[in-house]
Coordinates of C-alpha atoms and ligand atoms in Angstrom, one line a residue:
M296 CA 165.7 159.8 115.6
K297 CA 164.4 156.5 117.1
I298 CA 161.3 154.8 115.8
L299 CA 159.4 151.9 117.0
V300 CA 157.7 149.8 114.3
V301 CA 154.7 147.9 115.3
N302 CA 153.2 145.1 113.3
C303 CA 149.9 143.4 114.7
G304 CA 148.8 140.4 113.4
S305 CA 145.7 138.4 114.4
S306 CA 147.2 136.9 117.6
S307 CA 150.8 138.4 117.4
L308 CA 152.4 141.7 117.6
K309 CA 155.9 142.3 116.2
Y310 CA 158.1 145.0 117.0
Q311 CA 161.5 146.7 116.0
L312 CA 163.0 149.7 117.4
I313 CA 165.1 151.3 114.6
D314 CA 167.8 154.2 114.8
M315 CA 167.2 156.2 111.9
D316 CA 170.5 157.9 112.1
N317 CA 172.0 154.7 110.6
E318 CA 168.9 152.8 109.8
Q319 CA 170.1 149.9 112.0
W320 CA 167.6 147.9 114.4
I321 CA 168.5 148.2 118.3
A322 CA 165.9 145.7 119.6
K323 CA 163.1 143.5 118.1
G324 CA 160.8 140.8 119.1
V325 CA 157.2 139.3 119.1
C326 CA 154.3 138.8 121.2
E327 CA 152.4 135.6 120.4
R328 CA 149.4 133.7 121.5
I329 CA 147.5 137.0 122.5
K330 CA 144.1 136.3 123.7
V331 CA 145.1 132.7 124.4
D332 CA 147.6 133.1 127.2
G333 CA 150.7 135.1 125.8
T334 CA 154.4 134.8 125.3
I335 CA 157.0 137.3 124.5
K336 CA 160.4 136.9 123.2
G337 CA 163.0 139.5 122.1
S338 CA 166.6 140.3 121.2
T339 CA 169.0 143.3 120.9
A340 CA 171.5 144.0 118.0
D341 CA 174.3 143.7 120.5
G342 CA 173.4 140.0 121.1
R343 CA 171.1 139.9 124.0
S344 CA 167.8 137.9 124.3
F345 CA 165.0 137.0 126.4
E346 CA 162.0 134.9 126.3
N347 CA 158.9 134.9 128.7
D348 CA 156.4 132.2 128.2
N349 CA 154.1 133.6 131.2
A350 CA 152.9 136.8 129.9
P351 CA 149.2 136.9 130.0
M352 CA 147.8 139.4 127.6
N353 CA 144.1 139.6 126.5
D354 CA 144.5 141.9 123.5
H355 CA 147.1 143.7 121.6
T356 CA 146.9 146.9 123.8
Q357 CA 148.2 144.7 126.8
A358 CA 150.6 143.1 124.7
F359 CA 152.1 146.6 123.9
S360 CA 152.5 147.1 127.5
Y361 CA 155.0 144.1 127.6
V362 CA 156.9 145.7 124.8
M363 CA 157.4 148.7 126.6
K364 CA 158.6 147.1 129.5
A365 CA 161.0 144.8 127.5
L366 CA 162.6 148.0 125.9
T367 CA 162.9 149.8 129.2
Q368 CA 163.6 147.0 131.8
G369 CA 165.3 143.6 132.1
E370 CA 167.9 141.7 130.2
C371 CA 167.1 143.4 126.9
K372 CA 166.8 147.0 128.1
V373 CA 167.8 149.5 125.3
I374 CA 166.6 152.7 126.4
D375 CA 166.3 154.3 129.7
D376 CA 162.8 155.9 129.2
I377 CA 160.1 155.7 126.5
S378 CA 160.5 159.5 125.8
E379 CA 163.5 158.4 123.8
I380 CA 161.0 157.0 121.2
D381 CA 160.3 159.8 118.8
A382 CA 157.5 158.2 116.8
V383 CA 155.7 154.8 116.1
G384 CA 154.9 153.5 112.7
H385 CA 152.2 150.9 112.4
R386 CA 151.8 148.4 109.6
V387 CA 148.2 148.3 108.5
V388 CA 147.2 145.5 106.3
Q389 CA 144.1 147.0 104.6
G390 CA 143.6 150.7 103.7
G391 CA 141.0 149.7 101.3
W392 CA 139.5 152.7 99.2
L393 CA 140.2 155.2 102.1
F394 CA 144.0 155.3 102.2
N395 CA 146.5 155.4 99.4
K396 CA 149.4 156.7 101.3
A397 CA 150.9 156.7 104.9
E398 CA 148.9 158.8 107.3
L399 CA 149.6 160.5 110.8
V400 CA 147.2 158.8 113.3
D401 CA 144.2 160.7 114.4
D402 CA 140.6 159.7 115.3
S403 CA 139.6 160.0 111.6
V404 CA 142.3 157.5 110.4
V405 CA 141.4 155.1 113.3
E406 CA 137.8 155.4 112.3
G407 CA 138.8 154.6 108.7
I408 CA 140.6 151.6 109.7
R409 CA 137.5 150.3 111.6
E410 CA 135.3 151.0 108.6
L411 CA 137.5 148.7 106.7
C412 CA 137.4 145.8 109.0
D413 CA 135.1 143.8 106.8
L414 CA 138.0 143.5 104.2
A415 CA 140.5 142.3 106.9
P416 CA 138.5 140.9 109.7
L417 CA 141.5 139.6 111.5
H418 CA 143.9 142.3 111.1
N419 CA 142.3 145.8 111.1
P420 CA 140.7 145.1 114.7
A421 CA 144.1 144.0 116.0
H422 CA 145.8 147.4 114.4
I423 CA 143.2 149.5 116.1
Q424 CA 144.0 148.0 119.6
G425 CA 147.8 148.2 118.8
I426 CA 147.2 152.1 118.2
E427 CA 145.2 152.2 121.4
G428 CA 148.1 150.5 123.2
C429 CA 150.3 153.4 122.1
F430 CA 148.0 156.0 123.0
S431 CA 147.6 154.5 126.5
V432 CA 151.5 154.4 126.9
F433 CA 152.6 157.8 125.1
G434 CA 149.2 159.8 125.2
K435 CA 149.3 162.1 122.2
D436 CA 152.9 163.2 122.7
V437 CA 154.5 160.7 120.4
P438 CA 153.4 160.9 116.7
Q439 CA 151.9 157.6 115.3
V440 CA 152.0 156.7 111.5
C441 CA 150.1 154.2 109.8
V442 CA 151.7 152.6 106.7
F443 CA 149.1 150.8 104.5
D444 CA 150.0 147.4 103.0
N445 CA 147.9 148.2 99.9
A446 CA 149.0 152.0 99.4
Y447 CA 151.8 151.3 96.8
H448 CA 149.3 149.3 94.7
S449 CA 146.9 152.3 94.5
T450 CA 148.4 153.6 91.2
M451 CA 147.2 150.3 89.4
P452 CA 145.1 151.1 86.4
D453 CA 141.5 150.2 86.3
E454 CA 142.2 147.2 84.0
A455 CA 144.3 145.5 86.6
K456 CA 142.0 146.5 89.5
V457 CA 138.6 145.9 88.3
F458 CA 137.2 142.3 88.5
G459 CA 134.6 140.7 86.1
V460 CA 131.8 141.7 88.5
P461 CA 128.7 143.9 87.6
Y462 CA 130.0 147.5 87.7
E463 CA 127.2 148.3 90.2
L464 CA 128.4 145.9 92.8
T465 CA 132.0 146.8 92.3
E466 CA 130.9 150.4 93.1
K467 CA 128.4 149.7 95.9
Y468 CA 131.0 147.4 98.0
H469 CA 134.4 148.9 96.7
C470 CA 135.1 145.4 95.5
I471 CA 138.2 145.8 93.5
R472 CA 142.0 144.4 93.7
Y473 CA 143.6 146.3 96.6
G474 CA 146.7 143.9 96.8
A475 CA 149.1 143.5 99.7
H476 CA 152.7 143.3 100.7
G477 CA 153.1 146.8 99.2
T478 CA 155.5 148.0 101.7
S479 CA 157.8 144.9 100.8
H480 CA 157.5 145.7 97.0
K481 CA 158.2 149.3 97.2
Y482 CA 161.5 148.3 99.2
I483 CA 162.3 145.8 96.6
A484 CA 161.8 148.4 93.8
A485 CA 163.9 150.7 95.4
E486 CA 166.7 148.2 96.2
V487 CA 166.8 147.0 92.5
A488 CA 166.8 150.7 91.3
R489 CA 169.7 151.3 93.6
M490 CA 171.7 148.1 92.4
M491 CA 171.0 148.9 88.7
G492 CA 171.7 152.6 89.0
R493 CA 168.5 153.7 87.3
D494 CA 164.8 153.7 88.1
D495 CA 163.3 153.7 84.5
L496 CA 162.8 149.9 85.0
K497 CA 160.2 147.3 84.1
L498 CA 160.5 145.0 87.2
V499 CA 158.6 141.9 88.2
S500 CA 158.9 141.7 92.0
C501 CA 158.5 138.3 93.6
H502 CA 157.8 138.3 97.4
I503 CA 157.4 134.6 98.3
G504 CA 157.2 133.7 102.1
N505 CA 154.3 132.1 103.9
G506 CA 152.1 134.7 102.1
A507 CA 153.2 135.5 98.8
S508 CA 152.6 138.0 95.9
I509 CA 154.0 139.1 92.6
T510 CA 153.9 142.6 91.4
A511 CA 154.4 144.3 88.0
I512 CA 156.3 147.5 88.3
E513 CA 157.2 150.2 85.7
N514 CA 159.4 153.2 86.5
G515 CA 158.7 152.6 90.1
V516 CA 154.9 152.5 89.8
V517 CA 152.7 149.6 90.3
R518 CA 150.8 148.2 87.3
D519 CA 149.4 144.9 88.7
T520 CA 149.7 142.8 91.5
S521 CA 148.7 139.2 92.3
M522 CA 146.8 139.6 95.4
G523 CA 143.2 141.0 95.2
L524 CA 140.4 142.0 97.3
T525 CA 142.1 140.3 100.1
P526 CA 145.5 138.3 100.2
L527 CA 143.8 135.1 99.0
D528 CA 144.2 135.9 95.4
G529 CA 147.3 135.0 93.2
F530 CA 149.1 131.7 93.3
I531 CA 149.3 129.3 96.0
M532 CA 150.8 130.1 99.4
G533 CA 151.6 128.4 102.6
T534 CA 147.9 127.8 103.5
R535 CA 146.2 130.0 101.1
S536 CA 144.5 128.8 98.0
G537 CA 145.6 131.4 95.5
S538 CA 143.2 131.9 92.4
L539 CA 140.7 129.2 91.9
D540 CA 137.9 128.8 89.4
P541 CA 135.2 130.4 91.4
S542 CA 133.0 127.3 90.9
V543 CA 135.6 125.3 93.1
V544 CA 134.4 127.4 95.8
T545 CA 130.8 127.0 95.3
Y546 CA 131.0 123.3 94.4
L547 CA 132.9 122.4 97.6
Q548 CA 130.7 124.8 99.7
E549 CA 127.6 122.8 98.6
K550 CA 129.3 119.3 99.0
E551 CA 130.8 120.0 102.3
G552 CA 128.1 122.3 103.6
W553 CA 130.6 125.2 104.4
S554 CA 129.1 128.5 105.6
P555 CA 130.5 131.7 103.8
K556 CA 132.7 132.3 107.1
E557 CA 133.9 128.7 107.2
T558 CA 134.8 128.9 103.5
S559 CA 136.8 132.1 104.1
E560 CA 138.7 130.4 107.1
I561 CA 139.4 127.1 105.0
L562 CA 140.5 128.9 102.0
N563 CA 143.0 131.0 104.1
K564 CA 144.1 128.3 106.5
K565 CA 143.9 124.8 105.0
F566 CA 144.4 125.2 101.3
G567 CA 147.7 125.9 99.2
V568 CA 150.9 124.0 100.1
L569 CA 149.6 122.7 103.4
G570 CA 146.3 121.3 101.8
I571 CA 148.0 119.8 98.6
S572 CA 151.0 118.2 100.5
G573 CA 149.1 117.3 103.6
V574 CA 152.7 117.7 105.2
S575 CA 153.0 121.4 106.2
S576 CA 152.7 125.2 105.1
D577 CA 156.5 125.4 106.0
E578 CA 158.9 125.3 103.0
R579 CA 161.5 123.6 105.5
D580 CA 159.3 120.8 106.1
I581 CA 158.3 120.5 102.4
Q582 CA 162.0 120.3 101.7
K583 CA 162.4 117.5 103.9
A584 CA 159.4 115.7 102.8
V585 CA 160.4 115.9 99.1
T586 CA 164.0 114.4 100.0
E587 CA 162.2 111.7 101.6
G588 CA 160.1 110.9 98.4
N589 CA 156.7 112.3 99.5
E590 CA 154.8 112.6 96.2
R591 CA 152.4 115.2 97.5
A592 CA 155.0 117.3 98.9
L593 CA 156.8 117.1 95.5
L594 CA 153.3 118.0 93.9
S595 CA 152.7 121.0 95.8
R596 CA 156.2 122.2 95.2
K597 CA 155.7 121.7 91.4
I598 CA 152.4 123.5 91.3
Q599 CA 154.0 126.5 93.3
R600 CA 156.9 127.0 91.0
Y601 CA 154.7 126.5 87.9
Q602 CA 152.1 129.2 89.2
I603 CA 155.0 131.7 90.1
R604 CA 156.4 131.1 86.5
K605 CA 152.9 131.8 84.9
F606 CA 152.6 135.0 86.9
I607 CA 156.0 136.3 85.9
G608 CA 155.4 135.4 82.4
S609 CA 151.9 137.3 82.5
Y610 CA 153.5 140.3 83.9
V611 CA 156.1 140.5 81.5
A612 CA 153.2 140.5 78.9
A613 CA 151.6 143.1 81.1
L614 CA 154.6 145.4 81.1
D615 CA 155.3 144.6 77.5
G616 CA 158.9 143.7 78.5
V617 CA 161.1 143.2 81.7
D618 CA 164.6 144.6 82.7
A619 CA 164.7 142.9 86.2
I620 CA 163.0 140.0 88.2
A621 CA 163.5 140.0 92.1
F622 CA 163.0 137.3 94.6
A623 CA 162.5 138.4 98.0
A624 CA 161.0 137.0 101.6
G625 CA 161.6 133.9 103.6
I626 CA 161.2 131.2 100.9
A627 CA 162.5 133.1 97.8
E628 CA 165.4 134.4 99.7
N629 CA 166.5 131.0 101.1
T630 CA 165.7 128.6 98.3
P631 CA 168.2 128.6 95.4
S632 CA 166.5 125.6 93.8
L633 CA 163.2 127.6 93.4
R634 CA 165.0 130.4 92.0
E635 CA 166.8 128.3 89.5
D636 CA 163.7 126.4 88.4
V637 CA 161.6 129.4 87.9
C638 CA 164.4 131.2 86.0
N639 CA 165.6 128.0 83.8
H640 CA 162.1 127.9 82.4
L641 CA 162.1 131.5 81.4
S642 CA 165.1 131.1 79.1
F643 CA 163.1 132.3 76.2
L644 CA 163.4 135.8 77.8
G645 CA 167.2 135.3 77.6
I646 CA 167.5 135.1 81.2
K647 CA 170.8 133.3 82.5
I648 CA 171.5 132.6 86.3
D649 CA 174.9 132.3 87.7
E650 CA 174.5 128.9 89.4
A651 CA 177.3 129.3 91.7
V652 CA 176.2 132.7 92.9
N653 CA 172.6 131.6 93.1
N654 CA 173.5 128.5 95.1
A655 CA 175.5 130.7 97.7
T656 CA 172.9 133.3 98.2
F657 CA 170.7 133.1 101.4
G658 CA 168.8 135.9 102.7
E659 CA 171.2 138.8 101.4
T660 CA 170.7 141.3 98.6
K661 CA 172.7 140.2 95.6
K662 CA 172.5 139.9 91.7
I663 CA 172.3 136.2 90.7
S664 CA 172.2 136.5 86.9
T665 CA 175.2 136.5 84.7
D666 CA 176.5 139.7 83.2
D667 CA 175.4 138.5 79.6
S668 CA 171.7 137.7 80.9
K669 CA 169.1 139.9 78.9
V670 CA 167.2 140.3 82.2
A671 CA 168.8 141.2 85.6
V672 CA 167.7 138.9 88.3
F673 CA 168.2 139.7 92.0
V674 CA 167.6 138.3 95.5
I675 CA 166.5 141.1 97.6
A676 CA 166.6 140.9 101.6
T677 CA 163.3 142.7 101.9
N678 CA 162.9 144.9 105.1
E679 CA 159.4 146.1 105.7
E680 CA 160.1 147.3 109.0
L681 CA 162.8 149.8 107.7
M682 CA 160.3 150.8 104.9
I683 CA 157.8 151.7 107.5
A684 CA 160.2 153.6 109.8
R685 CA 161.4 155.3 106.6
E686 CA 157.7 156.6 105.6
T687 CA 157.0 157.4 109.4
K688 CA 160.1 159.5 109.4
Q689 CA 159.3 161.5 106.4
I690 CA 155.7 162.3 107.9
V691 CA 157.0 162.9 111.3
E692 CA 160.0 165.4 110.1
K693 CA 157.4 167.7 108.5
L694 CA 155.4 168.1 111.7
Ligands
ADP98 P1 155.5 135.6 106.4 O1 156.2 136.8 106.8 O2 154.5 135.5 105.3 O3 155.2 134.6 107.6 P2 158.3 134.8 105.7 O4 158.8 135.7 104.7 O5 158.9 134.8 107.0 O6 156.6 134.5 105.9 O7 158.5 133.4 105.2 C1 158.3 132.2 105.8 C2 158.6 131.0 105.0 O8 159.9 131.1 104.5 C3 158.3 129.6 105.6 O9 157.8 129.0 104.7 C4 159.8 129.2 105.9 O10 159.8 127.6 105.7 C5 160.7 129.7 104.8 N1 162.0 129.8 105.1 C6 162.4 130.6 106.2 N2 163.9 130.3 106.2 C7 164.1 129.4 105.2 C8 165.2 128.7 104.8 N3 166.3 128.7 105.5 N4 165.2 127.7 103.8 C9 164.0 127.7 103.2 N5 162.9 128.2 103.8 C10 163.1 129.1 104.5

């Protein structure tokens, strides 16, 4: 079975064609600058690649037609005909109060995603265009499945979900913690259970990329997660604020004259590591700046690592114990010093990191704690695309 996984961002569309017989990817790529001008680049597992900087695309539906061309024609052709694709799995950022599991796409699912656009104004409209792009290419012959980023978190108890907001408003606007990165945390939990040979685990899962979240998981079920109504909550990220005293927001709004829309844009795009350092949102640029002695880059790093440690500590309390901690995504998979810094300050939990293994682990799944560590610590090479393809397969097989 071949499954095409589609991930529509606000101005990008990432794709990956996966052979589910061996769970290996066959081809992948990304369309960028959608609605601006349009570029597409891609590669194949057997080492071919292409790049087209002149690919005008007005929306994700048009971007999708470039993807189909890339898979069936030219230097990165991997299939003769689109009929070789058995199903499409879409990553959907916000399933809100309407979806708590993956769903086969039909008109009511599309309407539901539309209804939730207020909660994910950049992403949900793009997902709908991606789905429409698929319908225009495949008609109704190829099943499409939506895998929602918040679905895995829907099991959280009310005390973790409900904010200190008047309950009438919570109910009226469905204003609760939904979380995000659920597909990644689910993959991480499954990998840790596989590595430890048991799934009755108290796990703190840290997905730390440009966007970042930490999740408390018990026996495979989410108990709490750091992202909230939207991905802004939690700890500082590349460009997002993370949790703030709410009066910081109203105070700055008044002082700077920001409208609610501007405030949301600024909190999402100009705060966090970028805002503190004034250098960049990208961890590699921060590493370079820290080496060059840039004080604000160093401050942003210290804040990020301190906040991660605080979240882990609070989730150990939420879980009343911890068996394993996992680090995943772009920054945590590739930055041994972050893992060491965070874990060395959690020594009261009996955590011991194997320094040599930690320093040699980049982007691969590995245990980095010593055998006598009281808590097992892992780096997990997270794979959201594969998880989406697995959930898509599960639904499609039953049709
Ligand atoms: P997202 O999916 O949220 O965009 P990723 O999980 O791809 O995020 O992570 C992107 C982050 O990972 C960037 O800050 C980038 O600098 C960092 N990163 C990627 N590769 C490395 C590396 N080799 N060393 C350090 N940081 C890295």
